[in-house]
CSV table of C-alpha atoms and ligand atoms in Angstrom, one decimal:
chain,number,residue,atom,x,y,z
A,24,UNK,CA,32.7,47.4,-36.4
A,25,UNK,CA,32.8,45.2,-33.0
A,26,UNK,CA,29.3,46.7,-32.3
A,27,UNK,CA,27.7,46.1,-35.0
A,28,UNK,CA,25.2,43.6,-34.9
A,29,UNK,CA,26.0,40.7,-37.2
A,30,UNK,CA,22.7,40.8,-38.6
A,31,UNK,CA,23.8,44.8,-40.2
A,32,UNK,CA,27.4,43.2,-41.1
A,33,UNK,CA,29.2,42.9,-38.1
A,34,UNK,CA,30.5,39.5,-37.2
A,35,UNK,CA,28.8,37.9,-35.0
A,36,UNK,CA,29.8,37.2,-31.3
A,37,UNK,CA,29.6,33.4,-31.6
A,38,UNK,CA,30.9,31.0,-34.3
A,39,UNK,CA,28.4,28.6,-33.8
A,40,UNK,CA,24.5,28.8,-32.9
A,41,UNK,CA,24.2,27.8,-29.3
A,42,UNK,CA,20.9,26.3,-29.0
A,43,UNK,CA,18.3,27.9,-26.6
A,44,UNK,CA,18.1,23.8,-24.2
A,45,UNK,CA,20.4,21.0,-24.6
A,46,UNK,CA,20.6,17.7,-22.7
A,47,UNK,CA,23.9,16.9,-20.6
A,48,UNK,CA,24.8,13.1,-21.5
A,49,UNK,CA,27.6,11.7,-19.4
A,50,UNK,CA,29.5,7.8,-19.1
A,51,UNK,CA,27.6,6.8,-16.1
A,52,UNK,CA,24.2,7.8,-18.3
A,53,UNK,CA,25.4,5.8,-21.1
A,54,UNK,CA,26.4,2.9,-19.1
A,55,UNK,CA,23.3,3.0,-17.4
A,56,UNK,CA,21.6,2.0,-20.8
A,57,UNK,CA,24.2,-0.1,-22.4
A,58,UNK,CA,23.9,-2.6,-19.2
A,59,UNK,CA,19.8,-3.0,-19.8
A,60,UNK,CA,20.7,-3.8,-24.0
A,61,UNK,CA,22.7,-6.1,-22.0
A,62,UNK,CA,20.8,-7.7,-19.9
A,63,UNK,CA,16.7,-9.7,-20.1
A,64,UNK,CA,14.1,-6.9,-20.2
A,65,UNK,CA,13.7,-3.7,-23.1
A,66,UNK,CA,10.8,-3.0,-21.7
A,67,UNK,CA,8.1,-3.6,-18.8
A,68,UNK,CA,11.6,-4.7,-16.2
A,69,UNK,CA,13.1,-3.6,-13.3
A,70,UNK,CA,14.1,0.1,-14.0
A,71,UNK,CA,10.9,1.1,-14.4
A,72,UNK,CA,9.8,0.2,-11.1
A,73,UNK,CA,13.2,2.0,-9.9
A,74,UNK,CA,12.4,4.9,-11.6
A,75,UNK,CA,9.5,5.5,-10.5
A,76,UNK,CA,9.6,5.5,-7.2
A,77,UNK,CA,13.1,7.4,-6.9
A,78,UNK,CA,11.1,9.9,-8.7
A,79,UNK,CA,8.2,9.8,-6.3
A,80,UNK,CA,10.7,9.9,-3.6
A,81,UNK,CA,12.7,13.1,-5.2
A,82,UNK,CA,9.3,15.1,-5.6
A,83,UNK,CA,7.7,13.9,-2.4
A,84,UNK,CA,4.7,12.3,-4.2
A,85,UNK,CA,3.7,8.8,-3.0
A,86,UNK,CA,3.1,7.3,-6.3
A,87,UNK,CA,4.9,8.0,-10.0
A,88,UNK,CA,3.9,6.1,-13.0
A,89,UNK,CA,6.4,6.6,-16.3
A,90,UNK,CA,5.3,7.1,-19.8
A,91,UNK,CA,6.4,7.5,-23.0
A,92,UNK,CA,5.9,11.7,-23.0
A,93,UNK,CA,4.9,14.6,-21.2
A,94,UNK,CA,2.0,14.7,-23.6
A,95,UNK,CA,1.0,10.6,-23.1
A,96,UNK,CA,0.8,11.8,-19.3
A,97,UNK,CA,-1.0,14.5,-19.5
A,98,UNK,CA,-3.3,13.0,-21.8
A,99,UNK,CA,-3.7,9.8,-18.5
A,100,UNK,CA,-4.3,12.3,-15.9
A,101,UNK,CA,-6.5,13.6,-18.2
A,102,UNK,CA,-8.4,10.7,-18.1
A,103,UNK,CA,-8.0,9.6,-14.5
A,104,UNK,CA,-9.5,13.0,-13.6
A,105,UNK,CA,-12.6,11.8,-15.8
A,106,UNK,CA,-12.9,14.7,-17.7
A,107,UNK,CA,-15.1,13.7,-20.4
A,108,UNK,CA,-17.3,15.6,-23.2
A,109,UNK,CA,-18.9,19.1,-22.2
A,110,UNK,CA,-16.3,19.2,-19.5
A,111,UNK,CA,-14.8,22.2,-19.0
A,112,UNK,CA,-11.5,22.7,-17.9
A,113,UNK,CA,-9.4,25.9,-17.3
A,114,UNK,CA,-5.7,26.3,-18.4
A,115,UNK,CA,-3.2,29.2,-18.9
A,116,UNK,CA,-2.8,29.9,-22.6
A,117,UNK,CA,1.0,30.6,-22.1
A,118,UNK,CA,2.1,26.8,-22.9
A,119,UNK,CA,2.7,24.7,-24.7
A,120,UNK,CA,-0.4,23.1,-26.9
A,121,UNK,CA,0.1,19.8,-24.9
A,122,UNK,CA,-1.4,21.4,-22.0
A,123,UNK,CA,-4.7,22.3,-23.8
A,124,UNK,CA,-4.9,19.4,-26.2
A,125,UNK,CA,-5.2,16.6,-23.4
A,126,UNK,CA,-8.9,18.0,-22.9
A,127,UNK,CA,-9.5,18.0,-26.5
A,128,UNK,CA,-8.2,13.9,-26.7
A,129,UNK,CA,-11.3,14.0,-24.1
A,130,UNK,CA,-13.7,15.8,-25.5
A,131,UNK,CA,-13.7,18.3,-23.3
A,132,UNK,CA,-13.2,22.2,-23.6
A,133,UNK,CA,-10.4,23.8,-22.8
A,134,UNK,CA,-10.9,27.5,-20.9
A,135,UNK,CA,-8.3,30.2,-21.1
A,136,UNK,CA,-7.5,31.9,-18.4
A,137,UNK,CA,-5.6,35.2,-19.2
A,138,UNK,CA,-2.2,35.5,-17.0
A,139,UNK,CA,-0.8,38.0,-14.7
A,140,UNK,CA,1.1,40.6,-15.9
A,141,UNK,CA,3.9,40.4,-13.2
A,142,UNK,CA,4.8,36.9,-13.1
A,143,UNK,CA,2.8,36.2,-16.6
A,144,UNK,CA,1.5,32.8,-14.4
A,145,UNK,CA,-2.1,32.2,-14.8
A,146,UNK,CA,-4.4,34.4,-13.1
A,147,UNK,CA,-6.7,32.7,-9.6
A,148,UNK,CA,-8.8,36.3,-10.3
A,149,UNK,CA,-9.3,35.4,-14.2
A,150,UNK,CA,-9.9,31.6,-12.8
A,151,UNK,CA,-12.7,32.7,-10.3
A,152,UNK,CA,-14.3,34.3,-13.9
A,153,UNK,CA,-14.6,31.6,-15.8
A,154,UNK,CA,-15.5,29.0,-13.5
A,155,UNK,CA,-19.3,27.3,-14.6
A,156,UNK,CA,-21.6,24.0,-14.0
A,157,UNK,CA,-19.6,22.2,-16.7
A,158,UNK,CA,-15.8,23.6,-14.9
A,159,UNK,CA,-14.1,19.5,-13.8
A,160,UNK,CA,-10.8,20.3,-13.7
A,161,UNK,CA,-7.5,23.4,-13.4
A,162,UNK,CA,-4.4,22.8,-15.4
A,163,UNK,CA,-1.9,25.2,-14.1
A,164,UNK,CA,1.2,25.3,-15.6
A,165,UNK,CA,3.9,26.1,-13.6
A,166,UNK,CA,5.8,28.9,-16.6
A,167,UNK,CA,9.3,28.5,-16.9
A,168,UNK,CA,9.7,26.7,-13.6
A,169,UNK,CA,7.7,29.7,-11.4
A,170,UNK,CA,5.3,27.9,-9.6
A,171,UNK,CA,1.9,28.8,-9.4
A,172,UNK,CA,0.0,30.1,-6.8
A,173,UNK,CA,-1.2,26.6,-5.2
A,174,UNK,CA,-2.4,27.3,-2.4
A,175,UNK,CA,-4.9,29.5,-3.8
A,176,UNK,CA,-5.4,27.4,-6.9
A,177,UNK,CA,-6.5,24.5,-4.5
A,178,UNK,CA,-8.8,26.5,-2.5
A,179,UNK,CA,-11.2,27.2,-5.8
A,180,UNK,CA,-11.0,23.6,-6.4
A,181,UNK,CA,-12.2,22.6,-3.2
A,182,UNK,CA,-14.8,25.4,-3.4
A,183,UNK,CA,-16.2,23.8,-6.8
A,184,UNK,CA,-15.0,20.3,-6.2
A,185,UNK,CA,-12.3,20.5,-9.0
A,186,UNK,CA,-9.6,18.3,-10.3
A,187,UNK,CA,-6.2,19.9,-9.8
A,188,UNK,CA,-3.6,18.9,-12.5
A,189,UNK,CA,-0.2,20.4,-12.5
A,190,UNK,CA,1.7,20.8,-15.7
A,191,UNK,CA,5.1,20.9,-14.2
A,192,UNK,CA,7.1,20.1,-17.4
A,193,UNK,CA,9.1,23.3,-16.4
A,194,UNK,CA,9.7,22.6,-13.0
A,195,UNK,CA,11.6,20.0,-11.6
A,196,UNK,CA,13.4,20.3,-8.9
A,197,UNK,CA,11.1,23.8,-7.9
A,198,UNK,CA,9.8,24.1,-4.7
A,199,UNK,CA,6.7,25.7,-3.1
A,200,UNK,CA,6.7,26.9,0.6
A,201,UNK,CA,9.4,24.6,0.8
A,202,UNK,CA,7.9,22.1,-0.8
A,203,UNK,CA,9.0,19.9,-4.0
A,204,UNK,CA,6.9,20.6,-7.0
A,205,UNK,CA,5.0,17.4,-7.2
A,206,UNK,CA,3.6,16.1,-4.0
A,207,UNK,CA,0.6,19.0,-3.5
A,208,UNK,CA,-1.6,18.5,-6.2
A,209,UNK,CA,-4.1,15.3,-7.4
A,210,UNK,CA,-2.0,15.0,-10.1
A,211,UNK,CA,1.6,16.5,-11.3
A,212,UNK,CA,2.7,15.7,-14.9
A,213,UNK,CA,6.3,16.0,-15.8
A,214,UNK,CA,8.3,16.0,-19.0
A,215,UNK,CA,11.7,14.0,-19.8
A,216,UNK,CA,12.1,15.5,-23.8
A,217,UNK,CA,16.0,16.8,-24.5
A,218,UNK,CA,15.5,20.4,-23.2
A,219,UNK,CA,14.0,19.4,-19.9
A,220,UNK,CA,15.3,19.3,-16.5
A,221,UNK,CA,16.2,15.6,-16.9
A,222,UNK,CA,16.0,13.7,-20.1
A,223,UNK,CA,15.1,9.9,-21.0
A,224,UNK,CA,14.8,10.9,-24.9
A,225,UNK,CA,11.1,11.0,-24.7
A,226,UNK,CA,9.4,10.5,-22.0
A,227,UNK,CA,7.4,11.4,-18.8
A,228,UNK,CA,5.7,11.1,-15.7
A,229,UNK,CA,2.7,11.7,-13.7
A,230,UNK,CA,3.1,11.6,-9.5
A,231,UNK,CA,0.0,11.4,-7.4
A,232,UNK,CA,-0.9,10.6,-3.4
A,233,UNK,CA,-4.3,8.8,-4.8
A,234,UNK,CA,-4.1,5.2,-5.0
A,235,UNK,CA,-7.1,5.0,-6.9
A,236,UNK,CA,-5.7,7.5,-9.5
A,237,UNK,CA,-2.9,5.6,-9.5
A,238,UNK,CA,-4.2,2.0,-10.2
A,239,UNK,CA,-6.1,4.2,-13.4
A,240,UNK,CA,-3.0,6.0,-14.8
A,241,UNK,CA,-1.3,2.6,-15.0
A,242,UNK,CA,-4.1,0.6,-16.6
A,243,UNK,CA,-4.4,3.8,-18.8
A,244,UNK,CA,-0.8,3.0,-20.1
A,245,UNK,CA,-1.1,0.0,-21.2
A,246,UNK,CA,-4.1,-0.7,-23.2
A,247,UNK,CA,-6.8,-0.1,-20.4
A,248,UNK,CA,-5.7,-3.8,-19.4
A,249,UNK,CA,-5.2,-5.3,-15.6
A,250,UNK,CA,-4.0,-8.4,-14.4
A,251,UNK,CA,-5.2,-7.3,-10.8
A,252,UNK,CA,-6.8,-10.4,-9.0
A,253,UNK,CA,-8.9,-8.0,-7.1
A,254,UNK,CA,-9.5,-5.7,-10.3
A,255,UNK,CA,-10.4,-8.8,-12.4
A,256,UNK,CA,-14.6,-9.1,-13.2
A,257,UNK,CA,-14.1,-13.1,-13.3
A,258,UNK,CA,-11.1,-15.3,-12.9
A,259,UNK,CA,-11.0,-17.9,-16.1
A,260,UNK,CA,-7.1,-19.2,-15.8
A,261,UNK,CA,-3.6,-18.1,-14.4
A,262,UNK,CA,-3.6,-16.8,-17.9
A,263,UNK,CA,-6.8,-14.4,-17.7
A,264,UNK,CA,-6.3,-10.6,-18.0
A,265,UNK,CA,-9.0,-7.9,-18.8
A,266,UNK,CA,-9.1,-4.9,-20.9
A,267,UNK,CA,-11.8,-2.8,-19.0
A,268,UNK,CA,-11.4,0.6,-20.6
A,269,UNK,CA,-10.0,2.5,-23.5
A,270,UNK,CA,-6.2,3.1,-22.9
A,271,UNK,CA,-3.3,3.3,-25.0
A,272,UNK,CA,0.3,1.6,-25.1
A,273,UNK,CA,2.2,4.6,-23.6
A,274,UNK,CA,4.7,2.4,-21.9
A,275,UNK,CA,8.3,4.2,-21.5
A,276,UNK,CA,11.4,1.2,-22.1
A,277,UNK,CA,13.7,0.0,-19.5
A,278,UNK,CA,16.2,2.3,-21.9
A,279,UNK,CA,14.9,5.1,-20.7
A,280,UNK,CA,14.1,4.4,-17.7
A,281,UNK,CA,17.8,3.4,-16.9
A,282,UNK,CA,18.2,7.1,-18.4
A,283,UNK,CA,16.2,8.3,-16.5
A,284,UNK,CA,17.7,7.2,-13.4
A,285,UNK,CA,20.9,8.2,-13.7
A,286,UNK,CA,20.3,11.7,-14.8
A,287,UNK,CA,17.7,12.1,-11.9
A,288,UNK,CA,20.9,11.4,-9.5
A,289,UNK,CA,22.0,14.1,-10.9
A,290,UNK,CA,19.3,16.3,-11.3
A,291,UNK,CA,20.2,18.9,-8.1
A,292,UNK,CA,23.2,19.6,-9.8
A,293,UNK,CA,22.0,20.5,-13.1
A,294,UNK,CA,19.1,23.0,-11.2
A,295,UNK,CA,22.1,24.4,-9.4
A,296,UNK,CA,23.7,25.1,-12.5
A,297,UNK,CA,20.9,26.6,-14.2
A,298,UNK,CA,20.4,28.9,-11.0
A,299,UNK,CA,23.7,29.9,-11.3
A,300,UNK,CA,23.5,30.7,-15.1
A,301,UNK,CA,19.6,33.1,-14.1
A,302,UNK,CA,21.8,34.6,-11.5
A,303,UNK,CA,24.5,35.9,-14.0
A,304,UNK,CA,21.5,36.9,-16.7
A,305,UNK,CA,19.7,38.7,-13.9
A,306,UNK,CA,23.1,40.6,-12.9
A,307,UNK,CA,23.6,41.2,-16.6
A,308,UNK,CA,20.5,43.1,-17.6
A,309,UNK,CA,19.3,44.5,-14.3
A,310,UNK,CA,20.3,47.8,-15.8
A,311,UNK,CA,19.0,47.6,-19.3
A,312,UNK,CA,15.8,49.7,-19.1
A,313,UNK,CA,14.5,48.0,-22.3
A,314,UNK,CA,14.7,44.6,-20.4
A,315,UNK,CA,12.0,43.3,-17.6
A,316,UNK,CA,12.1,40.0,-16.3
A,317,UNK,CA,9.4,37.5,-14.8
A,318,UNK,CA,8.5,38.7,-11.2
A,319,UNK,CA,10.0,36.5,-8.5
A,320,UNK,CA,8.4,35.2,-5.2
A,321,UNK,CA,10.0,35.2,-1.9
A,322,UNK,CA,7.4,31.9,-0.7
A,323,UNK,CA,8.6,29.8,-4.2
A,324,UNK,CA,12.0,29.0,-6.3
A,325,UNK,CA,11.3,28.4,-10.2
A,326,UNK,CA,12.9,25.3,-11.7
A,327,UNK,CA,14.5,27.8,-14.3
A,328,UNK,CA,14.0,25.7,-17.7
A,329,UNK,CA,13.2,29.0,-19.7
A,330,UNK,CA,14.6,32.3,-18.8
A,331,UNK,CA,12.4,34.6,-20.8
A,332,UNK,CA,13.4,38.7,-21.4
A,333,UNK,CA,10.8,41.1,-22.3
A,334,UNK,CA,11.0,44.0,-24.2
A,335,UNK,CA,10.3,47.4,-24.1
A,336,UNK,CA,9.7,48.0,-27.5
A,337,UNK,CA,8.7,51.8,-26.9
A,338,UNK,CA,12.3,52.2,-26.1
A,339,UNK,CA,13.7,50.5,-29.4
A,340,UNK,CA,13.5,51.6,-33.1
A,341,UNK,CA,12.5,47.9,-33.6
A,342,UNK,CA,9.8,45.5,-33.0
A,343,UNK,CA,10.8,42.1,-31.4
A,344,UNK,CA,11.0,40.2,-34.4
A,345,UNK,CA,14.0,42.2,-35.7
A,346,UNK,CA,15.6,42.1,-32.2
A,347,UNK,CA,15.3,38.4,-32.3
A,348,UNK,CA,16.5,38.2,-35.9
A,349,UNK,CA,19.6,40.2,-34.8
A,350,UNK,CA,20.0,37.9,-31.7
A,351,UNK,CA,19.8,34.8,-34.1
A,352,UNK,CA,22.4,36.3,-36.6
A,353,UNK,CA,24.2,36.5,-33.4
A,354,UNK,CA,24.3,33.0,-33.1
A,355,UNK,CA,22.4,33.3,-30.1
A,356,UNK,CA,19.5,30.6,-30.2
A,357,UNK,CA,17.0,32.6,-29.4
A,358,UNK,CA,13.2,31.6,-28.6
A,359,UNK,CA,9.9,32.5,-28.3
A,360,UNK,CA,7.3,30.9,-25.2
A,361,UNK,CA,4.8,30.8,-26.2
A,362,UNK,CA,2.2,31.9,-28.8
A,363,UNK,CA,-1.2,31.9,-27.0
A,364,UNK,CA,-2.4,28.4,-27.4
A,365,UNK,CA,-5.7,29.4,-28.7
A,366,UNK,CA,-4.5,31.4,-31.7
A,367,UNK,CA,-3.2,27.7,-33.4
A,368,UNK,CA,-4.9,27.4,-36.5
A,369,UNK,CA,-6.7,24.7,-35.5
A,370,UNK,CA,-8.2,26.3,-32.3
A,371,UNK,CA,-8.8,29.3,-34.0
A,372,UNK,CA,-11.0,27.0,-36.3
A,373,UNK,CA,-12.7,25.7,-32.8
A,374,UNK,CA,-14.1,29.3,-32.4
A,375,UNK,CA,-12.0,30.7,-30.1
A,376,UNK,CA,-10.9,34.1,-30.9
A,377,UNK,CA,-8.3,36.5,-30.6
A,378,UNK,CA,-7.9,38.6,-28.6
A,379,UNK,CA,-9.2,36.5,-26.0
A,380,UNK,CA,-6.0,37.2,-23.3
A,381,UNK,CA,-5.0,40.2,-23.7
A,382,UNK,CA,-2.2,40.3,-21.4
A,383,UNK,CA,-1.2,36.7,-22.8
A,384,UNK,CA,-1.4,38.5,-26.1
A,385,UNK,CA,0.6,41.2,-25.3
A,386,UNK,CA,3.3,38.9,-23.2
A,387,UNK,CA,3.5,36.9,-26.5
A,388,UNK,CA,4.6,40.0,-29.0
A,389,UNK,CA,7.3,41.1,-26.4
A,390,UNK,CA,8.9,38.3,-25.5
A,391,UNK,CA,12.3,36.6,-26.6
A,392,UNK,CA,13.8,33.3,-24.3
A,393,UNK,CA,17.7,33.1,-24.0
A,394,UNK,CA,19.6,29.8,-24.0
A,395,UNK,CA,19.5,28.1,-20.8
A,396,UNK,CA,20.5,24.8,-20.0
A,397,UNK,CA,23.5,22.8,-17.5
A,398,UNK,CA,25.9,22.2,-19.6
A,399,UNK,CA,26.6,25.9,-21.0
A,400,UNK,CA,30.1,26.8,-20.3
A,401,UNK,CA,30.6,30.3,-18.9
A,402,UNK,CA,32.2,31.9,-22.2
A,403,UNK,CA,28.5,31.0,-23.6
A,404,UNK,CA,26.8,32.9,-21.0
A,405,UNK,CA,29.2,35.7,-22.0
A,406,UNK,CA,28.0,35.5,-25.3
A,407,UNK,CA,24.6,35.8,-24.7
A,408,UNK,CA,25.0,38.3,-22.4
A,409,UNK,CA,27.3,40.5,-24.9
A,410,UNK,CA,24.8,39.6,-27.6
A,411,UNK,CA,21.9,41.1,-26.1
A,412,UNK,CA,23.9,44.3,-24.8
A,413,UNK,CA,25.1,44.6,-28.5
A,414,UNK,CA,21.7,44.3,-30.1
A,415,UNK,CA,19.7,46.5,-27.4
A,416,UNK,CA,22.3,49.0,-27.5
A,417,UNK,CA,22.2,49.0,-30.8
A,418,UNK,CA,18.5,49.4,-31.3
A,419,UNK,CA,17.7,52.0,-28.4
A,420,UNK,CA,15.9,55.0,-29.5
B,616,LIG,C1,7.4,19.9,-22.9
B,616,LIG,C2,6.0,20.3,-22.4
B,616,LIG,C3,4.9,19.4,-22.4
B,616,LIG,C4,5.0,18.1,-23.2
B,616,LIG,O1,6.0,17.2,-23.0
B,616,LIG,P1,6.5,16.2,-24.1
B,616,LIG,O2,7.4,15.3,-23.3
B,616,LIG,O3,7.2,17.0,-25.1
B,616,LIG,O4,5.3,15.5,-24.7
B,616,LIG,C5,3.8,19.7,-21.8
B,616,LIG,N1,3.6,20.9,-21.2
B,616,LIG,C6,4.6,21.8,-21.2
B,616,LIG,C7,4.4,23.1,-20.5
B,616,LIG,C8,5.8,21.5,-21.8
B,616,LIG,O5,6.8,22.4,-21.7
């Protein structure tokens, strides 16, 4: 019965589920937090200046200012960029909701943009189509770690004198031309949440060349307020400090930050790792006719945080949800990135209707994403590759 999938009876090739991301805590990571309970400052010290600009330093950005999420910094570039209400701004709908909802916190509109079908990246041609008067800002999001076509990306925005914003929560550590993810757009936001390149528990950043943008995103962060003598309207005592617009506390703790640190020393070596993990998946099903893959660039490497399969489901006598089912009974955490962000519920409810990406759409309903993350030892990867072999096998026409 050794072929049977476990989900008809057979026992499964794992014991235990093997989750699709995990962080990789080590000593130096715990130390690293232990000595800041130890010491004066929880919050607003010294390791948050640290981290920030060893991150700016890593990504080759000039500026970095942490926050508590990937969400809190999208939602401060959003603002920094001034998008406000009626704006329009275009985004991929492969992502996750974060991406989108930052316009939303500004009243603006998000615009889908349907993706390409080889690298399922969003589309410049599909951009060019829905640019319009009200068009402030692109939020690309670099899928899975693949970066984006920049270059391109950043020529319509000069065209229409648009805000670029990356959404690089995928792709730490991915590289452009040769160039860090990071240091090439207005704005790059990153993520720091358990399944991410580097973790901090929550938590997140946005990098930036633009002083100005800078002095915003930090004000943004804390309450709107600055102490900046040269910032300050009036001067009224060594105590004065002025609120001067809407912001929110999304401070990130000297906790995390001291986190954060630590695993960003280490951050080559877990890409490494990952790479070497895609290079044994891409071996693996390179001759699985029911299996294509994300297109590759010769000009870019991905960050690798998902690694996605898609299915030929012509070629199976099942749809994908049975195939993931059997992949789960497997023990195999299996995924799915992402459902098309406008057909939420509560977009749907905005007005925005299906079938308004097809190829997103059609991405969406074949996809499955295996586990990926550092700390996978190799007898996992040979589960998950001998899970998939078992279940495709088992399902082809
Ligand atoms: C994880 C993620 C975010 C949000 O980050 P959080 O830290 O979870 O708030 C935004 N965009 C993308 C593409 C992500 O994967």
């Amino acid at each position: 019965m050794v072929n049977t999938p476990a989900i008809e009876g057979g026992s499964p090739v794992r014991r235990e589920m093997l989750p699709y991301g995990q962080q990789w805590i080590d000593e130096d990571d715990i130390k690293g937090v232990v000595d800041v309970l130890k010491g004066d400052y929880l919050t607003t010290g010294p390791r948050i200046n640290d981290f920030e600009c060893r991150f700016a330093e890593y990504v080759g950005a000039r500026y970095a200012v942490a926050v508590a999420n990937g969400t809190a910094a999208l939602h401060a570039a959003a603002f920094a960029a001034g998008i406000g209400p009626g704006d329009e701004v275009i985004t991929t709908p492969i992502t996750f909701a974060a991406s989108a909802n930052c316009v939303l916190y500004m009243g603006g509109k998000p615009v889908f943009s349907d993706i390409r079908d080889s690298d399922w990246n969003i589309d410049q041609n599909e951009i060019e189509g829905q640019l319009s008067s009200r068009t402030k800002a692109i939020i690309p999001v670099h899928f899975t770690g693949l970066p984006v076509d920049i270059d391109e990306i950043q020529q319509i925005a000069r065209e229409h004198n648009l805000v670029v914003i990356e959404d690089a929560a995928h792709a730490l550590g991915a590289t452009y031309k040769g160039q860090r993810i990071g240091g090439l757009s207005q704005m790059t936001i990153f993520s720091f949440h358990p399944v991410k390149h580097i973790t901090t528990g929550e938590g997140g950043m946005i990098t930036t060349d633009d002083k100005e943008l800078y002095q915003r995103l930090v004000q943004f962060r804390s309450h709107g307020i600055t102490r900046d003598r040269q910032q300050l309207r009036s001067d009224e005592g060594p105590w004065y400090y002025e609120m001067q617009f809407e912001g929110y506390n999304y401070r990130l703790t000297d906790l995390q930050a001291a986190l954060g640190l630590s695993q960003l020393a280490k951050a080559d070596r877990f890409l490494k790792r990952r790479r070497e993990i895609v290079a044994r998946y891409i071996e693996a099903f390179k001759d699985i006719p029911e299996i294509s893959l994300q297109v590759r660039h010769n000009d870019r490497e991905s960050g690798w945080h998902l690694f996605i399969i898609r299915l030929d489901t012509g070629r199976l006598k099942v749809g994908r949800r049975r195939v993931f089912e059997a992949l789960r009974a497997e023990n195999v955490g299996v995924n799915v990135h992402y459902i098309p962000v406008y057909l939420h519920p509560y977009y749907r409810d905005l007005g925005y209707p299906g079938g308004l990406c097809p190829r997103a759409e059609k991405l969406y309903s074949e996809i499955i994403t295996l586990p990926l993350f550092p700390k996978m030892t190799k007898q996992d990867v040979d589960d998950v590759i001998e899970a998939v072999h078992r279940v495709v096998t088992h399902y082809r026409r």
